[in-house]
Every structure is written in C-alpha cells, then in structure tokens.
CSV table of C-alpha atoms and ligand atoms in Angstrom, one decimal:
chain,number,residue,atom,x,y,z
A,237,UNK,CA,0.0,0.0,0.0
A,238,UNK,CA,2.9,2.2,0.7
A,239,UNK,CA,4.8,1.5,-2.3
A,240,UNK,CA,1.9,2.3,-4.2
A,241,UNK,CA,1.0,6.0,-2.7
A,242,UNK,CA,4.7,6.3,-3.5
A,243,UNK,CA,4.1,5.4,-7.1
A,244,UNK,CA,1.4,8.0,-7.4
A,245,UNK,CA,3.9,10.8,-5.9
A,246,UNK,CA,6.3,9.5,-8.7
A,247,UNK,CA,3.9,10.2,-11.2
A,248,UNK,CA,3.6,13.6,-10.4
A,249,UNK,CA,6.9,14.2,-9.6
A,250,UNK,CA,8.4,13.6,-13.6
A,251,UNK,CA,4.8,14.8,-15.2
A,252,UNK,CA,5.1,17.5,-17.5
A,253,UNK,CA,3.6,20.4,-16.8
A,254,UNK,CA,0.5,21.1,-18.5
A,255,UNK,CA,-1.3,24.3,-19.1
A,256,UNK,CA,-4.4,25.2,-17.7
A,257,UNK,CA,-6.1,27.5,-20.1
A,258,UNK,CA,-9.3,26.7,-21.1
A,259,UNK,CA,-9.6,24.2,-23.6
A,260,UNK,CA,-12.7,24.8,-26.1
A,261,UNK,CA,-13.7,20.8,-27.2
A,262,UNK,CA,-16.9,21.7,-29.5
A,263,UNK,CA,-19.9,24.4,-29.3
A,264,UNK,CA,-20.5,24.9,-25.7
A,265,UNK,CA,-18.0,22.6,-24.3
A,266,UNK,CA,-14.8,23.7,-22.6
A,267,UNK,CA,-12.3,21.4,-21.1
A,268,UNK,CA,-10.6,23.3,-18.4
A,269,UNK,CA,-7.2,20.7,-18.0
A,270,UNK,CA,-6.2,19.1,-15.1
A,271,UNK,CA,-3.0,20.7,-13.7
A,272,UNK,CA,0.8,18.3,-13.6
A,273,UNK,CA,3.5,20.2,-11.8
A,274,UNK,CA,6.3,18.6,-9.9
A,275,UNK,CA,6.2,17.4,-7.0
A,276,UNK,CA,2.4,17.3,-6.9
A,277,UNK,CA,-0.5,15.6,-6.8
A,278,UNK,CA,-2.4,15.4,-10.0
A,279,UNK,CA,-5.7,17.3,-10.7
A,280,UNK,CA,-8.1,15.6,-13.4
A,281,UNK,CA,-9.6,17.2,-16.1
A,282,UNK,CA,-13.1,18.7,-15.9
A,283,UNK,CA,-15.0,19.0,-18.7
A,284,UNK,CA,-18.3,21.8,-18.7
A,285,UNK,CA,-21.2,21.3,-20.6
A,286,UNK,CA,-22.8,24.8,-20.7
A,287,UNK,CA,-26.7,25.0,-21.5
A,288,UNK,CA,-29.1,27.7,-21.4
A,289,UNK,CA,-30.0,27.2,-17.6
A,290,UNK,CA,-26.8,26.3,-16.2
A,291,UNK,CA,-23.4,24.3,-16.5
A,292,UNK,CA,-23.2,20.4,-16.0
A,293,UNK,CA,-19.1,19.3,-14.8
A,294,UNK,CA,-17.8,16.2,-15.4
A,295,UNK,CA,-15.1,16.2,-12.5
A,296,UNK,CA,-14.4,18.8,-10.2
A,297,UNK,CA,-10.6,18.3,-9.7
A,298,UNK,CA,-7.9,17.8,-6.6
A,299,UNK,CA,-7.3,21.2,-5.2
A,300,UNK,CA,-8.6,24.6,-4.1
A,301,UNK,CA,-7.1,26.2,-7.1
A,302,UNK,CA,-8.4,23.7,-9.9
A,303,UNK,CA,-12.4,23.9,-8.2
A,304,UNK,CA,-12.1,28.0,-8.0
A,305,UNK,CA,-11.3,27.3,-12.1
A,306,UNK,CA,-14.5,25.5,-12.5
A,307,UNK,CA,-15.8,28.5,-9.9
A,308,UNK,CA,-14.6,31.3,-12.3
A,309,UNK,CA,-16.0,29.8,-15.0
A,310,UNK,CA,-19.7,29.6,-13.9
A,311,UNK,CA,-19.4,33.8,-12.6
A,312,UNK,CA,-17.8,34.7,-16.6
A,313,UNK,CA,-20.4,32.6,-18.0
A,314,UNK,CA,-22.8,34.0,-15.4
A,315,UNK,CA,-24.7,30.6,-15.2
A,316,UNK,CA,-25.0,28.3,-12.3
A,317,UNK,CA,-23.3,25.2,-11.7
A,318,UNK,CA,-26.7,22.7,-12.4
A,319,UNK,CA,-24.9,19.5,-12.2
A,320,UNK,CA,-21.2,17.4,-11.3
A,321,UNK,CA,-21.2,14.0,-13.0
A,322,UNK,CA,-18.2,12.2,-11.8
A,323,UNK,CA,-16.4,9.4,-13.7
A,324,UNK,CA,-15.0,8.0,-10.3
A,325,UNK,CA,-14.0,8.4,-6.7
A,326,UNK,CA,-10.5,9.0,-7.0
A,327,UNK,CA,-9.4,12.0,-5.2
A,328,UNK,CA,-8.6,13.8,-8.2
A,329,UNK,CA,-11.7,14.1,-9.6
A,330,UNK,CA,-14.1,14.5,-6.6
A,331,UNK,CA,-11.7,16.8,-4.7
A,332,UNK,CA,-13.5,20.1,-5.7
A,333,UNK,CA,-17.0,18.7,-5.4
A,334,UNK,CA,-17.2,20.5,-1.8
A,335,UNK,CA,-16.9,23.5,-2.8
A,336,UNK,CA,-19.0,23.7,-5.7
A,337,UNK,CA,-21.9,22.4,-3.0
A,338,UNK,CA,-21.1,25.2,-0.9
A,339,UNK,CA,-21.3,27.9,-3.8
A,340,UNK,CA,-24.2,26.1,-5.3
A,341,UNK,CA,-26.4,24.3,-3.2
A,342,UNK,CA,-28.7,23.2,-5.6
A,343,UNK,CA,-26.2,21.1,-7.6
A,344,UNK,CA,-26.7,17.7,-8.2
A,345,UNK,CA,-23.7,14.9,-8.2
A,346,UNK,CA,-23.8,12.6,-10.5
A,347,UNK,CA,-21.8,9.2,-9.6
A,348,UNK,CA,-21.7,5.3,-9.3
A,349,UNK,CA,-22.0,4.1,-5.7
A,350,UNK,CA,-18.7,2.8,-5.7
A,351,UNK,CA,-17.1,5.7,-3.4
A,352,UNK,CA,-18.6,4.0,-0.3
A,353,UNK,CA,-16.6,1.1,0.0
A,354,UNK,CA,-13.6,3.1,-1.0
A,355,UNK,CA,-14.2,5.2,2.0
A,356,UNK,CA,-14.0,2.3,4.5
A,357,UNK,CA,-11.1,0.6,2.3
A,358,UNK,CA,-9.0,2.1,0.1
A,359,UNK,CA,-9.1,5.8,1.1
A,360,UNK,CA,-9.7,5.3,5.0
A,361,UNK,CA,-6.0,2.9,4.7
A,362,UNK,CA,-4.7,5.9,2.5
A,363,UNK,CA,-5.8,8.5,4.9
A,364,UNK,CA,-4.3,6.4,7.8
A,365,UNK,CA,-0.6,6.3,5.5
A,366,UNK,CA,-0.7,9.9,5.4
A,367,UNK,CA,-1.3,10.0,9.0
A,368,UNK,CA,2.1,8.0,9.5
A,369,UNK,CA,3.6,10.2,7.3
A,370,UNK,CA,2.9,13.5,9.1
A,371,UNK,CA,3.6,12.0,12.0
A,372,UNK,CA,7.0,10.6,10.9
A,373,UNK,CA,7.9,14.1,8.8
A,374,UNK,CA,11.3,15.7,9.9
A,375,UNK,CA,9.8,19.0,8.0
A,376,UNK,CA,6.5,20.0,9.5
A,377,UNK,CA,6.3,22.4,7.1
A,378,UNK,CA,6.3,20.3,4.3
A,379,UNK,CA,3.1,18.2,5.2
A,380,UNK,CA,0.5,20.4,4.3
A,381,UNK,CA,-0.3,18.3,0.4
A,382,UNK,CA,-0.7,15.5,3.0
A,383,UNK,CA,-3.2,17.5,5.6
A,384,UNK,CA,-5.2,18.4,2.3
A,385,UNK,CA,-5.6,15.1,1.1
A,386,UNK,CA,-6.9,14.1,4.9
A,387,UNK,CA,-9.2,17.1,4.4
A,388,UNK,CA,-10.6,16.2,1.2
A,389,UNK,CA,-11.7,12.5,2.4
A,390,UNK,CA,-12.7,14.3,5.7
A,391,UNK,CA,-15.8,15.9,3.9
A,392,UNK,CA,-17.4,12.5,3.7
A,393,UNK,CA,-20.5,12.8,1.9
A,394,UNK,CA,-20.1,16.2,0.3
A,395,UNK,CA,-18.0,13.9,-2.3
A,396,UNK,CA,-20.9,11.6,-2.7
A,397,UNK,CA,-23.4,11.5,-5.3
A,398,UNK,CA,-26.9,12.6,-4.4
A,399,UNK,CA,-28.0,10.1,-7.8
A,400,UNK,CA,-26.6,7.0,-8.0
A,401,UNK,CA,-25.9,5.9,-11.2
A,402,UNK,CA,-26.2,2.2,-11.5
A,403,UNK,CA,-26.8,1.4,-15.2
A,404,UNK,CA,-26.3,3.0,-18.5
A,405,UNK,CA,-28.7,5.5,-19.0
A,406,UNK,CA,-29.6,8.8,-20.9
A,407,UNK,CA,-30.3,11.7,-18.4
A,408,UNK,CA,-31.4,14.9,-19.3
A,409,UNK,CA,-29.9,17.5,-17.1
A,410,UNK,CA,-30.4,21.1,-17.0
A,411,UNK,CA,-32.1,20.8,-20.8
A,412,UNK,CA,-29.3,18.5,-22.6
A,413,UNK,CA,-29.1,15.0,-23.3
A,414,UNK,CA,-26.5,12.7,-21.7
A,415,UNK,CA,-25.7,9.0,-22.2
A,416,UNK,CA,-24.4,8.2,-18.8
A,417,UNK,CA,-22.0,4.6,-19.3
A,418,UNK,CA,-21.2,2.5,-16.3
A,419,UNK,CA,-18.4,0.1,-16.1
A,420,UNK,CA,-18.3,-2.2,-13.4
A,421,UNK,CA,-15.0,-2.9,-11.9
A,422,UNK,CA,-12.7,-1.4,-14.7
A,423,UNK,CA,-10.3,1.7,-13.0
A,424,UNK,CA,-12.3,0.9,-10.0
A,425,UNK,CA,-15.7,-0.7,-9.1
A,426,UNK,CA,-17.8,1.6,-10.6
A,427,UNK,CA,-16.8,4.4,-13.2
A,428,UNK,CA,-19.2,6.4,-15.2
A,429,UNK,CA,-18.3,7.9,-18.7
A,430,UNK,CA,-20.1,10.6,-20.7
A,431,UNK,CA,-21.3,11.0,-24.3
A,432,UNK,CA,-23.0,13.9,-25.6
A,433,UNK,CA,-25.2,13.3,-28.8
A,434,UNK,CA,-25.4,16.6,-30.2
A,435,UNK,CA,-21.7,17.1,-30.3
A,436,UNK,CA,-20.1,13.8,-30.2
A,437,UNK,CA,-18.1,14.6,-27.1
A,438,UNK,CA,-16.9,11.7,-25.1
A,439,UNK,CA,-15.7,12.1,-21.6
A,440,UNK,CA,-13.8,9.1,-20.9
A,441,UNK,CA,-12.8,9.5,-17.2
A,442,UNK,CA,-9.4,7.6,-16.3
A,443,UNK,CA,-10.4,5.0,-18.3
A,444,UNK,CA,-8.2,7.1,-20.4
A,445,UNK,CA,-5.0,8.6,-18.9
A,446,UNK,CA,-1.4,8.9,-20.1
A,447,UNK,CA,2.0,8.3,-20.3
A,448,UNK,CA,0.1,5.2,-19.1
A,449,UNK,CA,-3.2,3.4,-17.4
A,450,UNK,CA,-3.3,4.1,-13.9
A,451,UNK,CA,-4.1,0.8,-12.8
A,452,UNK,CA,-3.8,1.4,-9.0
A,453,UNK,CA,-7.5,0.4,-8.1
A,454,UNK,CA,-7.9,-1.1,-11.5
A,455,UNK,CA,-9.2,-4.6,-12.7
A,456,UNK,CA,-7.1,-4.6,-16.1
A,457,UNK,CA,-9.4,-7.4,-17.5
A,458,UNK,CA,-12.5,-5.5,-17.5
A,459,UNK,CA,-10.6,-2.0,-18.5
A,460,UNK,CA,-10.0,-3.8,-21.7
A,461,UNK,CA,-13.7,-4.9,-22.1
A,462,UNK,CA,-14.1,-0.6,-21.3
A,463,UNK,CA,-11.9,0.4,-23.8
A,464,UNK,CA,-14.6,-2.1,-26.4
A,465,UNK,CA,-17.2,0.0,-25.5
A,466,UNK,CA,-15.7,3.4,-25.2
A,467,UNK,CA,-14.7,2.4,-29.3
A,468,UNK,CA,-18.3,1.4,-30.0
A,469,UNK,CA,-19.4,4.9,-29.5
A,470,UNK,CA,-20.2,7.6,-32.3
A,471,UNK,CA,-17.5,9.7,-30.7
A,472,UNK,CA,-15.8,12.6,-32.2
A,473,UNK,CA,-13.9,13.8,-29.8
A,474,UNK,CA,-12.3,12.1,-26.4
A,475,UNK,CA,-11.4,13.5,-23.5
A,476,UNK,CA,-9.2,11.6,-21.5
A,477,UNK,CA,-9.0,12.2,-17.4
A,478,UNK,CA,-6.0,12.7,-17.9
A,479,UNK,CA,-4.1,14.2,-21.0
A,480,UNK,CA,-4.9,16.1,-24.3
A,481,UNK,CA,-8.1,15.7,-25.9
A,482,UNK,CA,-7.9,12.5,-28.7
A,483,UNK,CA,-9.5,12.6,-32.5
A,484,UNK,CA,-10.9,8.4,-32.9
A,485,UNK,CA,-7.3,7.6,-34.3
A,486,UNK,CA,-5.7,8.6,-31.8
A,487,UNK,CA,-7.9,6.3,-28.9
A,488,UNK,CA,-7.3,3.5,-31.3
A,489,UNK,CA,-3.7,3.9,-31.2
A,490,UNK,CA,-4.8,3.8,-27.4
A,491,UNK,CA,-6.4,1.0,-27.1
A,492,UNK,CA,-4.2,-1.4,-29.2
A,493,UNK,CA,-1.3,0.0,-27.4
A,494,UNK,CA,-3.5,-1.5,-24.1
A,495,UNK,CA,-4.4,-4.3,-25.8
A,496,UNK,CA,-1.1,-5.1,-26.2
A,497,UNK,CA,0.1,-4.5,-23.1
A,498,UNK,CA,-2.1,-6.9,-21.6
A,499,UNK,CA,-1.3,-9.5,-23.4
A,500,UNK,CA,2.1,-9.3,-22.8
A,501,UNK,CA,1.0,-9.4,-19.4
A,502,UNK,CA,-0.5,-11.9,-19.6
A,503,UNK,CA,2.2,-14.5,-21.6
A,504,UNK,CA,5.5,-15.0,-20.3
A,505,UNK,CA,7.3,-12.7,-21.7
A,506,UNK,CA,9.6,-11.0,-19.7
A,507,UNK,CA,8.9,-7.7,-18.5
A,508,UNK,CA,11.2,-5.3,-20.0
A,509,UNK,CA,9.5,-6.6,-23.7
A,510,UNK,CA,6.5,-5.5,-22.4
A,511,UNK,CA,7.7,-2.1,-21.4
A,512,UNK,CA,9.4,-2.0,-24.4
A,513,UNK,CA,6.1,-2.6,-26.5
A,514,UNK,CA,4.2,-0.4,-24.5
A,515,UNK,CA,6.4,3.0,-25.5
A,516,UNK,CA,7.0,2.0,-28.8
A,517,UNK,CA,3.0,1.7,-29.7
A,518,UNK,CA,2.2,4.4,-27.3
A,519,UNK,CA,5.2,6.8,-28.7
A,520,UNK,CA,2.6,8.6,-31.1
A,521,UNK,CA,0.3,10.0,-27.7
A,522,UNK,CA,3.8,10.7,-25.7
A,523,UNK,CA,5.1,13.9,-26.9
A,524,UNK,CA,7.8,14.8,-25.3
A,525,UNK,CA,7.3,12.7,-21.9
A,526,UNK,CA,10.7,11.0,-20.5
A,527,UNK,CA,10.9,7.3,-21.8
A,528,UNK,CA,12.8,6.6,-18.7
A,529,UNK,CA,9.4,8.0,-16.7
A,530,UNK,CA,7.2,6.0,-18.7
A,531,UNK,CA,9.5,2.9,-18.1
A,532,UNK,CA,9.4,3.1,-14.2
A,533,UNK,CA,5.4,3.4,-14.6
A,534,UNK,CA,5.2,0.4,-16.4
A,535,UNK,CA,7.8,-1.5,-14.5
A,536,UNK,CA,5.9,-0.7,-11.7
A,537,UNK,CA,2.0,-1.5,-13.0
A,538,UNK,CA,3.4,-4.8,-14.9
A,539,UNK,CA,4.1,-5.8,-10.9
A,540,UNK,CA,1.7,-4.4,-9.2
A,541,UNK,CA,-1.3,-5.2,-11.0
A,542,UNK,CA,-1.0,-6.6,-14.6
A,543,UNK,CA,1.3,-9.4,-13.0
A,544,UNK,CA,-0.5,-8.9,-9.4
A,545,UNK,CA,-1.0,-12.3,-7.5
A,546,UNK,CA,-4.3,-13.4,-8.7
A,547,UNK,CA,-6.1,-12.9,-5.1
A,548,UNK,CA,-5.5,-9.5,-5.8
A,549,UNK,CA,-6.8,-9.2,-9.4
A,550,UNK,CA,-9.7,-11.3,-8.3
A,551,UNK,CA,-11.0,-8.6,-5.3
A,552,UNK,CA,-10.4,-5.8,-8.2
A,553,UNK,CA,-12.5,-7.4,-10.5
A,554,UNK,CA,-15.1,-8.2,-8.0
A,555,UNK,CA,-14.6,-12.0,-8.0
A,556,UNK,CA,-16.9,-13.2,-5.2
A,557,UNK,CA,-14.6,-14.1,-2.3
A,558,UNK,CA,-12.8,-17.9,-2.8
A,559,UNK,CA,-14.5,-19.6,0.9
A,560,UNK,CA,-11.7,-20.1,3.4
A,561,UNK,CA,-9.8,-22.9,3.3
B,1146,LIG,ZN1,-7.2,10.6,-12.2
C-alpha cells in the first residue's frame, strides 16, 4: 500500500507540466485541464457542458485552485453550476466537489455508488498512511499536500453523489441529453463515462490517462472490455482524465497500445518486452514525456497489477470471495 501512494507521488513528480487555459472541445463545451507540476499531486480534467440554464461538470478536480477554475468559470459565463457527474472516486476528480456544493447548493452529483466502500477501504487505509507520514515528517512544514488530502476525504459525503448511477442510461440534465455509461469494476468498481449526442463529445474519465493506465485500483481485465465500449461509441472527440483531448485515431492507437500491453502481461514474456512494446505503440500519444518516466510506470504496473497475484486481481474485479480454506 505504501509502495503504491509512492508510485502515485512518482507520477507527479516527472509529469510535465501542462497548461491550464481553457480548452474549447466543440460548441458549448470547454475542457478546463487538469494541472501536472512537480512534485504534486495530480488534478483531473473537468469538462463543462454549458446549456441555457446552467453548466453540467464532469469532475471537479484535486485542489482549491483547480475547483475556484471550474468557480470562475460559472461567474464569466454568469450561469450556475446545475450538475457534477463524476467518472470515479479517485481524489482527483471529486476533490473540488465541496466546494462547488457550498457555492451552489442546488447542484446535483452525478456518480456510481462505488465511493462508499472506497471510503471504508482504500481511502480510509490511505488516509491512515498519510497520518504516518505526518507523524514521521522531519519537516512540518512540508506536510501540508498531505493535511489536504486528509481534508478532502474528511468531507465525507459532500463527495458523494446525491444520484446514484447504476446502469447506462440517458439523463437529461439542466435541458441537454447525456448517455451516462457505467463500467463495473474497470479503473475501480464503478466508473461512469459521458457521451453527448449533439456534439459527439466523449468524456472518458481515467479509463483514459497517459503516459500510461493508472491501474492502481484497476481490474485490467474489465478495462480492456471498457476500452470495447468506449470504441463502440459515435465519438468525435475524447477527452481523456487525464491528458490532451484525442481525435478516434488517436484512442485507437490507445487502445491497441493497451491491448497489447495486456497481453504481454498476460504471456511470459519478460517484463522489460512489455515495457518496451508499451512505449514503442504508445510513442505517437507521448510527446515529449521521459521514456525513462514511462518505463518506471510500467515497470511498476506490470508488478503491481497486470502481473499482481491473482487474489489481488480477483477482489479488483469483483470476484466473489474464494470460501476459506
Ligand atoms: Zn485521475
């Protein structure tokens, strides 16, 4: 568990930074980017959906600074904030979902039910880590990114959805049409992705992210089966949750370079092939990320999940529990 909360501080350590101007993605979409500076924790992407009545955001981000983005926004636009969907309950895209209730009571969250056993598992052993860690700091003052993450998971149910989204279904919200997707048990147990008919934006959620998947929480079995379905869809533009938006060529090149992946995984081959493989059909979505970066993240997902002990695997992909022996 430790190794892997170090992982994710990796990841943010060698990102590249990204900008976070506004992002236009077709008529009356905006994709204000999720923020990768060193030696910080990520922020996802948020896309807004703006309709006559009001805005609809699909994730609200990690910190202050990302949510008073999405804030901004709604006051230039001079429309309220109607609606949050979000794609999952990682941190980094319900972090901001707080303070948008507190600016706009009235908004409604959007969600699978999957953040409530993540509360008691997952984040409530993560939230004890970064207790250690505080505890254990020889620099008090550099603990504060670790007293925010406490904070975050310490508003309880201001991150949870007020509708639960438990099948695929169109929604209309605040006077546009939504085809709300649920995966079970792909980047975690339950993650919601977004089409939008009229303009043929997909919002993929982290079942898109590079320099590679973030398979922490991740059944990789059933993330392949996601990436089938995000390819079935009339898509024109993807947004990943992480990452520049993708034309359908470019989430092709995506999805083979997954497919791929896994089954390396999945043979015998020995791991460095697999890395290997991995950069050389991902090298197109890369830009000018460090191979060497990329190599330690696969290194390290090839390990910890892809190759994980099968126990493991089986809990993430919501295997019902083997009886005791
Ligand atoms: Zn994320």
């Amino acid at each position: 568990m430790k190794k892997m909360v170090l992982a994710c501080a990796l990841a943010l350590c060698a990102s590249t930074a990204m900008s976070a101007e506004i992002v236009p993605i077709a008529a009356g979409i905006d994709l204000i980017p999720g923020e990768f500076v060193p030696n910080r924790q990520p922020d996802g992407n948020s896309l807004i959906f703006r309709t006559p009545t009001g805005l609809v955001v699909m994730d609200t981000g990690r910190h202050a600074e990302h949510a008073q983005r999405i804030l901004a926004y709604a006051q230039q636009a001079k429309l309220p904030i109607k609606a949050v969907i979000n794609s999952h309950w990682h941190l980094d895209h319900i972090g901001g979902n707080p303070r948008i209730r507190a600016d706009y009571p009235g908004v409604q969250v959007f969600a699978s039910a999957a953040i409530n056993d993540a509360m008691h598992g997952f984040l409530a052993n993560y939230r004890k880590q970064l207790e250690e860690a505080i505890a254990q700091a020889k620099d008090a003052s550099k603990t504060q990114p670790w007293r925010d993450e406490i904070a975050i998971i310490d508003a309880g149910h201001a991150l949870y959805p007020d509708v639960i989204i438990d099948k695929t279904q169109t929604r209309r919200i605040a006077d546009r049409d939504f085809v709300l997707h649920l995966e079970s048990h792909a980047v975690t147990a339950g993650d919601v992705w977004v089409f939008e008919p009229k303009t043929r934006a997909l919002a993929a959620g982290d079942l898109v992210t590079l320099p590679v998947p973030f398979l922490d929480t991740a059944c990789p079995a059933h993330w392949k089966i996601a990436l089938d379905d995000l390819a079935h869809a009339d898509f024109k533009t993807l947004v990943p949750g992480h990452g520049a938006p993708m034309s359908r060529a470019q989430f092709e090149a995506y999805r083979k370079a997954y497919d791929n992946l896994y089954t390396c995984a999945a043979s015998s081959k020995e791991k460095g092939i697999c890395i290997d493989g991995w950069i050389a059909d991902a090298k197109p979505l890369l830009g000018n990320t460090d191979p060497r970066f990329v190599k330690s993240l696969v290194d390290y997902y090839l390990d910890n999940s892809l190759r994980a002990p099968k126990a493991k695997l089986d809990k993430l992909c919501g295997a019902a529990p083997s009886p005791a022996s």
